[in-house]
């Protein structure tokens, strides 16, 4: 279901990026400003929560009425790693439900022709066959650690189907795997694993202490560099014409264990101290191996940045921007 009539292609003219100040938003800014990702005649606006609290309906309507976007990249969300999700599942559910309903309705009310929203590979059913693909989103409960965030994200897909069925809207979504890169949230308690390990290793090196990896190190993850994701999101905005979501991830064969990820951080930072594992901390979901076969059918030649190279660039950015990094 949900093939938008691609003959009715609308060239973007005013692209509004919610969550434009975050990890993914800053990567899209880089691709637009430094890699020629934009086109003549396009205006790009990158929002932060200072421009509008998108949990507030009136503020959301006002910022959409101000800019009247033709296209929207909807990144804004309450986002966090495993441990923050485990602490405040209700907040993740409520805050993201408010943001998503306000943004999609405001886009509809200003007649935006296309909205690309973000789901996540962590929202799929926990009890599932592998590899996971786009057809499996609603096939069972998500992992208990982040059910609030997962159900809120799944409702975006419900929103998109309903806007297509009732109004013929071309509102779609992408499903990134774990993202990392410059401008990430490096807060050790609330952030994701790679920025957390980078920050912890950086401080442990200065203090001559071990790097403490949380959990057993056995869970498995696929990681996508934020700049690669940004390049793919721009393709989705211009040339992906399905309402159905599309997974944006490196291939299954790129999946690594948390232990291997930690060892890659050690290499990228030339960390010299001991690495230890705190098995009192939760492992969270063991694996969420996602297939990127649908993406590869569309873009068979897309070249992902090698993980070690992307991680080195991220570590170099963090060290160079330590004082101003989100931590
Ligand atoms: P992030 O770095 O935490 O940035 C979140 C963005 O949302 C920021 O620009 C933030 O604005 C904005 N925001 C949060 N609450 C808001 C509110 N109430 N009103 C307005 N803006 C608000 O997140 P990210 O990692 O870039 O994630 C971007 C999208 O990708 C999210 O939808 C996330 O669910 C999805 N995703 C992320 C990952 C990952 O591993 N990071 C994986 C899969 C999917 P401020 O800067 O003003 O706070
Ligand atoms: O990125 P992360 O926090 O979230 O990774 P998920 C958690 C995994 O990394 C667990 C291990 O196995 C942790 O035990 N880990 C080891 C660490 N050291 C650390 C550390 O210093 N910090 C963190 N955070 N983890 C999230 C979802 O799942 O995936 C979110 O909860 C979101 O909703 C995100 O969608 C993309 O990958 O487990």
Tab-separated table of C-alpha atoms and ligand atoms in Angstrom:
chain	number	residue	atom	x	y	z
A	1	UNK	CA	0.000	0.000	0.000
A	2	UNK	CA	0.969	3.627	-0.159
A	3	UNK	CA	2.819	4.227	-3.402
A	4	UNK	CA	2.716	7.968	-3.979
A	5	UNK	CA	2.199	8.881	-7.633
A	6	UNK	CA	5.817	9.609	-8.482
A	7	UNK	CA	4.729	11.493	-11.629
A	8	UNK	CA	3.543	14.176	-9.222
A	9	UNK	CA	7.118	14.890	-8.110
A	10	UNK	CA	7.409	18.090	-6.237
A	11	UNK	CA	10.801	19.756	-6.238
A	12	UNK	CA	11.578	20.953	-2.667
A	13	UNK	CA	11.630	24.730	-2.333
A	14	UNK	CA	11.335	25.250	1.464
A	15	UNK	CA	12.703	22.387	3.564
A	16	UNK	CA	12.104	22.559	7.310
A	17	UNK	CA	14.275	20.265	9.444
A	18	UNK	CA	12.933	19.669	12.946
A	19	UNK	CA	15.645	18.541	15.351
A	20	UNK	CA	18.138	20.374	13.159
A	21	UNK	CA	20.540	21.033	16.049
A	22	UNK	CA	21.036	17.372	16.942
A	23	UNK	CA	23.382	14.611	15.790
A	24	UNK	CA	21.501	13.816	12.573
A	25	UNK	CA	20.385	17.405	11.954
A	26	UNK	CA	23.943	18.715	12.123
A	27	UNK	CA	25.031	15.984	9.690
A	28	UNK	CA	22.347	17.075	7.216
A	29	UNK	CA	23.514	20.693	7.650
A	30	UNK	CA	27.056	19.552	6.783
A	31	UNK	CA	25.923	17.716	3.645
A	32	UNK	CA	23.815	20.695	2.513
A	33	UNK	CA	26.459	23.339	3.270
A	34	UNK	CA	29.731	21.481	2.585
A	35	UNK	CA	28.879	18.725	0.099
A	36	UNK	CA	26.518	20.551	-2.260
A	37	UNK	CA	23.571	18.520	-1.006
A	38	UNK	CA	21.135	21.361	-1.695
A	39	UNK	CA	19.841	22.589	-5.045
A	40	UNK	CA	19.394	26.073	-6.520
A	41	UNK	CA	16.173	27.706	-5.372
A	42	UNK	CA	15.883	25.629	-2.187
A	43	UNK	CA	15.708	27.229	1.257
A	44	UNK	CA	16.728	25.042	4.217
A	45	UNK	CA	15.743	25.913	7.811
A	46	UNK	CA	17.172	23.899	10.723
A	47	UNK	CA	15.129	24.174	13.930
A	48	UNK	CA	16.129	23.640	17.539
A	49	UNK	CA	13.836	23.640	20.571
A	50	UNK	CA	14.660	27.350	20.973
A	51	UNK	CA	12.655	28.045	17.784
A	52	UNK	CA	9.624	26.138	19.072
A	53	UNK	CA	8.834	23.570	21.723
A	54	UNK	CA	7.263	20.978	19.430
A	55	UNK	CA	5.477	19.371	22.383
A	56	UNK	CA	3.384	22.567	22.376
A	57	UNK	CA	0.706	22.574	19.663
A	58	UNK	CA	0.485	26.370	19.312
A	59	UNK	CA	4.256	26.836	19.099
A	60	UNK	CA	4.441	24.086	16.498
A	61	UNK	CA	1.665	25.628	14.398
A	62	UNK	CA	3.314	29.049	14.631
A	63	UNK	CA	6.724	27.887	13.394
A	64	UNK	CA	5.131	25.938	10.523
A	65	UNK	CA	2.920	28.917	9.565
A	66	UNK	CA	6.029	31.155	9.676
A	67	UNK	CA	8.064	29.008	7.274
A	68	UNK	CA	5.291	27.254	5.250
A	69	UNK	CA	7.585	24.354	4.268
A	70	UNK	CA	6.981	22.350	1.109
A	71	UNK	CA	9.031	19.513	2.629
A	72	UNK	CA	9.784	18.504	6.213
A	73	UNK	CA	12.533	16.296	7.601
A	74	UNK	CA	11.198	15.425	11.050
A	75	UNK	CA	14.091	14.500	13.361
A	76	UNK	CA	13.000	16.174	16.613
A	77	UNK	CA	12.443	13.687	19.419
A	78	UNK	CA	13.259	12.849	22.993
A	79	UNK	CA	16.256	10.576	22.295
A	80	UNK	CA	18.525	8.575	24.551
A	81	UNK	CA	20.509	5.421	25.077
A	82	UNK	CA	19.490	2.220	26.790
A	83	UNK	CA	19.928	3.488	30.366
A	84	UNK	CA	17.941	6.718	29.934
A	85	UNK	CA	15.157	4.762	28.228
A	86	UNK	CA	15.053	2.281	31.123
A	87	UNK	CA	14.707	5.169	33.603
A	88	UNK	CA	11.906	7.202	31.992
A	89	UNK	CA	9.865	5.129	29.535
A	90	UNK	CA	6.716	7.197	30.247
A	91	UNK	CA	8.457	10.457	29.332
A	92	UNK	CA	9.733	8.920	26.065
A	93	UNK	CA	6.181	7.796	25.220
A	94	UNK	CA	4.359	11.050	26.082
A	95	UNK	CA	6.926	13.579	24.820
A	96	UNK	CA	7.410	11.855	21.483
A	97	UNK	CA	3.690	11.287	20.948
A	98	UNK	CA	3.067	15.037	21.472
A	99	UNK	CA	5.943	16.054	19.179
A	100	UNK	CA	4.973	13.662	16.399
A	101	UNK	CA	1.249	14.491	16.390
A	102	UNK	CA	1.922	18.245	16.471
A	103	UNK	CA	4.513	18.136	13.672
A	104	UNK	CA	2.552	15.902	11.288
A	105	UNK	CA	-0.705	17.829	11.766
A	106	UNK	CA	1.063	21.197	11.384
A	107	UNK	CA	2.715	19.938	8.172
A	108	UNK	CA	-0.689	18.847	6.860
A	109	UNK	CA	-2.258	22.216	7.760
A	110	UNK	CA	0.370	24.145	5.756
A	111	UNK	CA	-0.078	21.691	2.887
A	112	UNK	CA	3.485	20.318	3.016
A	113	UNK	CA	3.761	17.874	0.119
A	114	UNK	CA	6.205	15.513	1.855
A	115	UNK	CA	7.352	14.689	5.398
A	116	UNK	CA	10.184	12.266	6.165
A	117	UNK	CA	10.127	11.174	9.814
A	118	UNK	CA	12.502	8.957	11.822
A	119	UNK	CA	11.785	5.609	13.416
A	120	UNK	CA	14.605	3.352	14.738
A	121	UNK	CA	15.681	-0.284	14.440
A	122	UNK	CA	15.256	-0.606	18.231
A	123	UNK	CA	11.459	-0.382	17.872
A	124	UNK	CA	10.988	-3.754	16.153
A	125	UNK	CA	9.534	-6.765	18.014
A	126	UNK	CA	12.029	-8.227	20.477
A	127	UNK	CA	10.904	-11.791	19.751
A	128	UNK	CA	11.465	-12.013	16.013
A	129	UNK	CA	13.196	-13.804	13.178
A	130	UNK	CA	16.294	-12.274	11.633
A	131	UNK	CA	17.165	-10.293	9.707
A	132	UNK	CA	14.423	-7.805	10.591
A	133	UNK	CA	12.797	-6.008	7.666
A	134	UNK	CA	10.340	-3.135	7.175
A	135	UNK	CA	7.281	-5.411	7.163
A	136	UNK	CA	7.812	-6.501	10.777
A	137	UNK	CA	7.343	-3.240	12.741
A	138	UNK	CA	4.025	-4.105	14.378
A	139	UNK	CA	4.484	-7.875	14.721
A	140	UNK	CA	4.852	-7.972	18.482
A	141	UNK	CA	5.997	-6.066	21.565
A	142	UNK	CA	9.335	-4.222	21.495
A	143	UNK	CA	12.122	-4.847	23.976
A	144	UNK	CA	10.979	-3.907	27.491
A	145	UNK	CA	13.893	-1.487	28.012
A	146	UNK	CA	12.517	1.143	25.622
A	147	UNK	CA	8.837	0.306	25.056
A	148	UNK	CA	7.756	3.923	25.556
A	149	UNK	CA	10.000	5.283	22.804
A	150	UNK	CA	9.309	2.271	20.559
A	151	UNK	CA	5.514	2.551	20.662
A	152	UNK	CA	5.671	6.325	20.142
A	153	UNK	CA	7.848	5.797	17.072
A	154	UNK	CA	5.598	3.027	15.719
A	155	UNK	CA	2.684	5.491	15.862
A	156	UNK	CA	4.469	7.648	13.257
A	157	UNK	CA	3.944	4.806	10.791
A	158	UNK	CA	0.252	4.682	11.806
A	159	UNK	CA	0.051	8.471	11.357
A	160	UNK	CA	1.618	8.242	7.871
A	161	UNK	CA	-0.777	5.529	6.686
A	162	UNK	CA	-3.751	7.517	7.980
A	163	UNK	CA	-2.623	10.787	6.344
A	164	UNK	CA	-2.174	8.904	3.070
A	165	UNK	CA	-5.548	7.142	3.276
A	166	UNK	CA	-7.567	10.178	4.369
A	167	UNK	CA	-5.748	12.993	2.523
A	168	UNK	CA	-3.414	11.317	0.029
A	169	UNK	CA	-0.411	12.768	1.866
A	170	UNK	CA	3.130	11.662	0.970
A	171	UNK	CA	4.303	11.299	4.536
A	172	UNK	CA	6.872	8.548	5.011
A	173	UNK	CA	9.575	7.447	7.445
A	174	UNK	CA	13.087	6.071	7.598
A	175	UNK	CA	14.345	3.481	10.118
A	176	UNK	CA	17.982	4.206	11.009
A	177	UNK	CA	20.047	1.756	13.007
A	178	UNK	CA	22.279	3.118	15.820
A	179	UNK	CA	23.731	6.418	14.638
A	180	UNK	CA	27.007	8.034	15.722
A	181	UNK	CA	29.152	10.956	14.625
A	182	UNK	CA	30.239	14.535	15.355
A	183	UNK	CA	27.771	16.600	17.455
A	184	UNK	CA	26.476	13.427	19.134
A	185	UNK	CA	25.196	13.465	22.717
A	186	UNK	CA	28.313	12.369	24.646
A	187	UNK	CA	26.579	12.397	28.040
A	188	UNK	CA	27.704	9.202	29.754
A	189	UNK	CA	24.443	8.451	31.613
A	190	UNK	CA	21.921	9.437	28.924
A	191	UNK	CA	23.685	8.954	25.597
A	192	UNK	CA	24.255	5.974	23.319
A	193	UNK	CA	27.023	3.426	23.569
A	194	UNK	CA	29.620	4.813	21.137
A	195	UNK	CA	29.611	8.428	22.379
A	196	UNK	CA	29.508	7.090	25.938
A	197	UNK	CA	32.562	4.894	25.389
A	198	UNK	CA	34.420	7.712	23.587
A	199	UNK	CA	33.751	10.122	26.468
A	200	UNK	CA	34.649	7.537	29.148
A	201	UNK	CA	37.864	6.502	27.350
A	202	UNK	CA	38.906	10.136	26.917
A	203	UNK	CA	38.494	10.803	30.645
A	204	UNK	CA	40.001	7.454	31.734
A	205	UNK	CA	43.109	8.161	29.648
A	206	UNK	CA	43.606	11.513	31.371
A	207	UNK	CA	43.109	9.949	34.800
A	208	UNK	CA	45.171	6.814	34.100
A	209	UNK	CA	42.171	4.620	34.930
A	210	UNK	CA	40.538	1.650	33.136
A	211	UNK	CA	37.796	2.121	30.538
A	212	UNK	CA	34.651	0.602	32.073
A	213	UNK	CA	32.397	-0.941	29.422
A	214	UNK	CA	28.879	-1.547	30.722
A	215	UNK	CA	27.304	-5.003	30.395
A	216	UNK	CA	28.934	-8.179	29.114
A	217	UNK	CA	30.042	-6.796	25.744
A	218	UNK	CA	28.240	-9.631	23.941
A	219	UNK	CA	25.176	-7.755	22.521
A	220	UNK	CA	25.391	-6.966	18.825
A	221	UNK	CA	24.716	-3.697	16.941
A	222	UNK	CA	24.889	-2.197	13.472
A	223	UNK	CA	26.213	1.383	13.476
A	224	UNK	CA	25.672	3.991	10.770
A	225	UNK	CA	27.815	7.120	10.454
A	226	UNK	CA	25.677	10.266	10.775
A	227	UNK	CA	27.050	11.696	7.514
A	228	UNK	CA	26.074	8.543	5.609
A	229	UNK	CA	22.606	8.693	7.132
A	230	UNK	CA	22.324	12.362	6.142
A	231	UNK	CA	23.199	11.548	2.523
A	232	UNK	CA	20.576	8.797	2.503
A	233	UNK	CA	17.887	10.998	4.080
A	234	UNK	CA	18.402	13.582	1.314
A	235	UNK	CA	17.867	10.824	-1.254
A	236	UNK	CA	14.652	9.805	0.566
A	237	UNK	CA	13.393	13.412	0.483
A	238	UNK	CA	13.960	13.695	-3.260
A	239	UNK	CA	13.468	10.226	-4.705
A	240	UNK	CA	11.794	7.740	-2.322
A	241	UNK	CA	8.062	7.687	-3.095
A	242	UNK	CA	6.596	5.050	-0.779
A	243	UNK	CA	4.610	5.682	2.395
A	244	UNK	CA	6.050	2.422	3.742
A	245	UNK	CA	9.194	2.956	5.881
A	246	UNK	CA	12.690	2.114	4.650
A	247	UNK	CA	15.537	0.842	6.847
A	248	UNK	CA	18.705	2.947	6.545
A	249	UNK	CA	21.495	0.770	7.893
A	250	UNK	CA	24.775	-0.848	7.040
A	251	UNK	CA	24.442	-4.488	6.041
A	252	UNK	CA	23.943	-7.397	8.445
A	253	UNK	CA	27.543	-8.397	7.830
A	254	UNK	CA	28.696	-5.114	9.429
A	255	UNK	CA	27.127	-6.005	12.780
A	256	UNK	CA	29.663	-5.942	15.641
A	257	UNK	CA	29.570	-6.880	19.310
A	258	UNK	CA	29.746	-4.176	21.970
A	259	UNK	CA	33.167	-5.630	22.855
A	260	UNK	CA	34.361	-5.154	19.269
A	261	UNK	CA	32.940	-1.606	19.288
A	262	UNK	CA	34.803	-0.853	22.530
A	263	UNK	CA	38.038	-2.221	21.047
A	264	UNK	CA	37.525	0.007	18.000
A	265	UNK	CA	37.155	3.036	20.304
A	266	UNK	CA	40.398	2.003	22.046
A	267	UNK	CA	42.179	1.965	18.685
A	268	UNK	CA	40.623	5.250	17.496
A	269	UNK	CA	41.715	7.082	20.674
A	270	UNK	CA	44.993	5.154	21.069
A	271	UNK	CA	43.778	4.330	24.592
A	272	UNK	CA	46.544	2.768	26.696
A	273	UNK	CA	44.844	1.763	29.940
A	274	UNK	CA	42.951	-1.431	30.833
A	275	UNK	CA	39.443	-2.218	29.549
A	276	UNK	CA	37.074	-3.841	32.060
A	277	UNK	CA	33.419	-4.945	31.854
A	278	UNK	CA	30.812	-4.056	34.497
A	279	UNK	CA	28.424	-6.996	34.163
A	280	UNK	CA	26.149	-5.552	36.879
A	281	UNK	CA	24.948	-3.117	34.200
A	282	UNK	CA	22.211	-4.171	31.779
A	283	UNK	CA	22.980	-5.532	28.307
A	284	UNK	CA	19.605	-4.357	27.008
A	285	UNK	CA	18.447	-5.915	23.742
A	286	UNK	CA	20.852	-8.647	22.631
A	287	UNK	CA	20.492	-7.998	18.911
A	288	UNK	CA	18.246	-6.196	16.414
A	289	UNK	CA	19.877	-7.299	13.184
A	290	UNK	CA	18.221	-5.365	10.361
A	291	UNK	CA	18.263	-6.021	6.636
A	292	UNK	CA	19.155	-3.165	4.270
A	293	UNK	CA	18.077	-5.189	1.224
A	294	UNK	CA	15.275	-2.721	0.358
A	295	UNK	CA	17.742	0.193	0.431
A	296	UNK	CA	20.227	-1.790	-1.664
A	297	UNK	CA	17.525	-2.480	-4.247
A	298	UNK	CA	17.111	1.293	-4.616
A	299	UNK	CA	20.776	2.306	-4.179
A	300	UNK	CA	22.937	-0.741	-4.977
A	301	UNK	CA	26.073	1.380	-5.231
A	302	UNK	CA	25.744	3.422	-2.045
A	303	UNK	CA	29.141	3.353	-0.292
A	304	UNK	CA	29.034	3.492	3.516
A	305	UNK	CA	31.996	5.060	5.288
A	306	UNK	CA	34.143	2.260	6.797
A	307	UNK	CA	33.339	1.952	10.523
A	308	UNK	CA	36.937	2.495	11.720
A	309	UNK	CA	37.283	5.645	9.573
A	310	UNK	CA	33.956	7.065	10.767
A	311	UNK	CA	34.826	6.293	14.388
A	312	UNK	CA	38.242	7.969	14.045
A	313	UNK	CA	36.620	11.097	12.581
A	314	UNK	CA	34.104	11.121	15.448
A	315	UNK	CA	36.824	10.722	18.100
A	316	UNK	CA	38.941	13.435	16.490
A	317	UNK	CA	35.920	15.757	16.454
A	318	UNK	CA	35.186	15.028	20.143
A	319	UNK	CA	38.771	15.696	21.245
A	320	UNK	CA	38.908	18.914	19.197
A	321	UNK	CA	35.511	20.107	20.466
A	322	UNK	CA	35.571	18.707	24.004
A	323	UNK	CA	34.709	22.001	25.692
A	324	UNK	CA	31.568	22.594	23.641
A	325	UNK	CA	30.431	18.996	23.021
A	326	UNK	CA	27.095	17.871	24.522
A	327	UNK	CA	28.225	15.874	27.567
B	1	LIG	P1	19.537	14.362	19.247
B	1	LIG	O1	20.953	14.552	18.887
B	1	LIG	O2	19.160	14.050	20.655
B	1	LIG	O3	18.727	15.701	18.787
B	1	LIG	C1	17.366	15.797	19.099
B	1	LIG	C2	16.836	17.013	18.375
B	1	LIG	O4	15.458	17.142	18.666
B	1	LIG	C3	17.537	18.293	18.830
B	1	LIG	O5	17.655	19.176	17.737
B	1	LIG	C4	16.561	18.842	19.864
B	1	LIG	O6	16.607	20.259	19.997
B	1	LIG	C5	15.239	18.439	19.215
B	1	LIG	N1	14.179	18.384	20.194
B	1	LIG	C6	14.054	17.541	21.251
B	1	LIG	N2	12.931	17.828	21.938
B	1	LIG	C7	12.344	18.889	21.306
B	1	LIG	C8	11.176	19.657	21.526
B	1	LIG	N3	10.353	19.415	22.557
B	1	LIG	N4	10.895	20.672	20.683
B	1	LIG	C9	11.705	20.933	19.639
B	1	LIG	N5	12.827	20.245	19.344
B	1	LIG	C10	13.134	19.239	20.196
B	1	LIG	O7	18.859	13.242	18.342
B	1	LIG	P2	19.438	12.486	17.055
B	1	LIG	O8	20.324	11.389	17.518
B	1	LIG	O9	19.919	13.504	16.074
B	1	LIG	O10	18.101	11.805	16.483
B	1	LIG	C11	17.405	12.386	15.411
B	1	LIG	C12	16.274	11.442	15.045
B	1	LIG	O11	16.819	10.165	14.669
B	1	LIG	C13	15.316	11.179	16.194
B	1	LIG	O12	13.981	11.154	15.710
B	1	LIG	C14	15.733	9.803	16.715
B	1	LIG	O13	14.640	9.135	17.312
B	1	LIG	C15	16.197	9.142	15.455
B	1	LIG	N6	17.164	8.046	15.653
B	1	LIG	C16	18.342	8.281	16.306
B	1	LIG	C17	19.241	7.220	16.496
B	1	LIG	C18	20.571	7.417	17.211
B	1	LIG	O14	21.274	6.407	17.429
B	1	LIG	N7	20.944	8.628	17.573
B	1	LIG	C19	18.934	5.956	15.993
B	1	LIG	C20	17.737	5.763	15.317
B	1	LIG	C21	16.849	6.827	15.150
B	1	LIG	P3	17.647	20.921	21.051
B	1	LIG	O15	18.999	20.827	20.430
B	1	LIG	O16	17.158	22.346	21.197
B	1	LIG	O17	17.535	20.128	22.337
B	2	LIG	O1	23.392	2.767	22.366
B	2	LIG	P1	22.811	2.028	23.524
B	2	LIG	O2	22.741	2.745	24.836
B	2	LIG	O3	21.308	1.623	23.208
B	2	LIG	O4	23.643	0.668	23.685
B	2	LIG	P2	20.689	0.350	22.466
B	2	LIG	C1	23.442	-0.116	24.818
B	2	LIG	C2	24.368	-1.329	24.780
B	2	LIG	O5	25.744	-0.913	24.905
B	2	LIG	C3	24.104	-2.233	25.969
B	2	LIG	C4	26.277	-1.388	26.152
B	2	LIG	O6	24.451	-3.546	25.635
B	2	LIG	C5	25.049	-1.659	27.006
B	2	LIG	O7	25.356	-2.617	28.036
B	2	LIG	N1	27.170	-0.367	26.716
B	2	LIG	C6	28.439	-0.577	27.103
B	2	LIG	C7	26.874	0.923	26.893
B	2	LIG	N2	28.995	0.554	27.571
B	2	LIG	C8	28.022	1.521	27.436
B	2	LIG	C9	28.005	2.914	27.720
B	2	LIG	O8	28.979	3.512	28.193
B	2	LIG	N3	26.855	3.591	27.423
B	2	LIG	C10	25.759	2.965	26.888
B	2	LIG	N4	24.656	3.691	26.592
B	2	LIG	N5	25.730	1.624	26.621
B	2	LIG	C11	18.851	2.149	22.057
B	2	LIG	C12	17.408	2.409	22.398
B	2	LIG	O9	19.162	0.804	22.351
B	2	LIG	O10	19.089	2.316	20.672
B	2	LIG	C13	17.027	3.795	21.999
B	2	LIG	O11	17.223	2.220	23.793
B	2	LIG	C14	17.525	4.185	20.633
B	2	LIG	O12	15.616	3.887	22.072
B	2	LIG	C15	18.913	3.669	20.327
B	2	LIG	O13	16.653	3.746	19.650
B	2	LIG	C16	19.247	3.821	18.857
B	2	LIG	O14	21.267	0.217	21.109
B	2	LIG	O15	20.720	-0.802	23.379
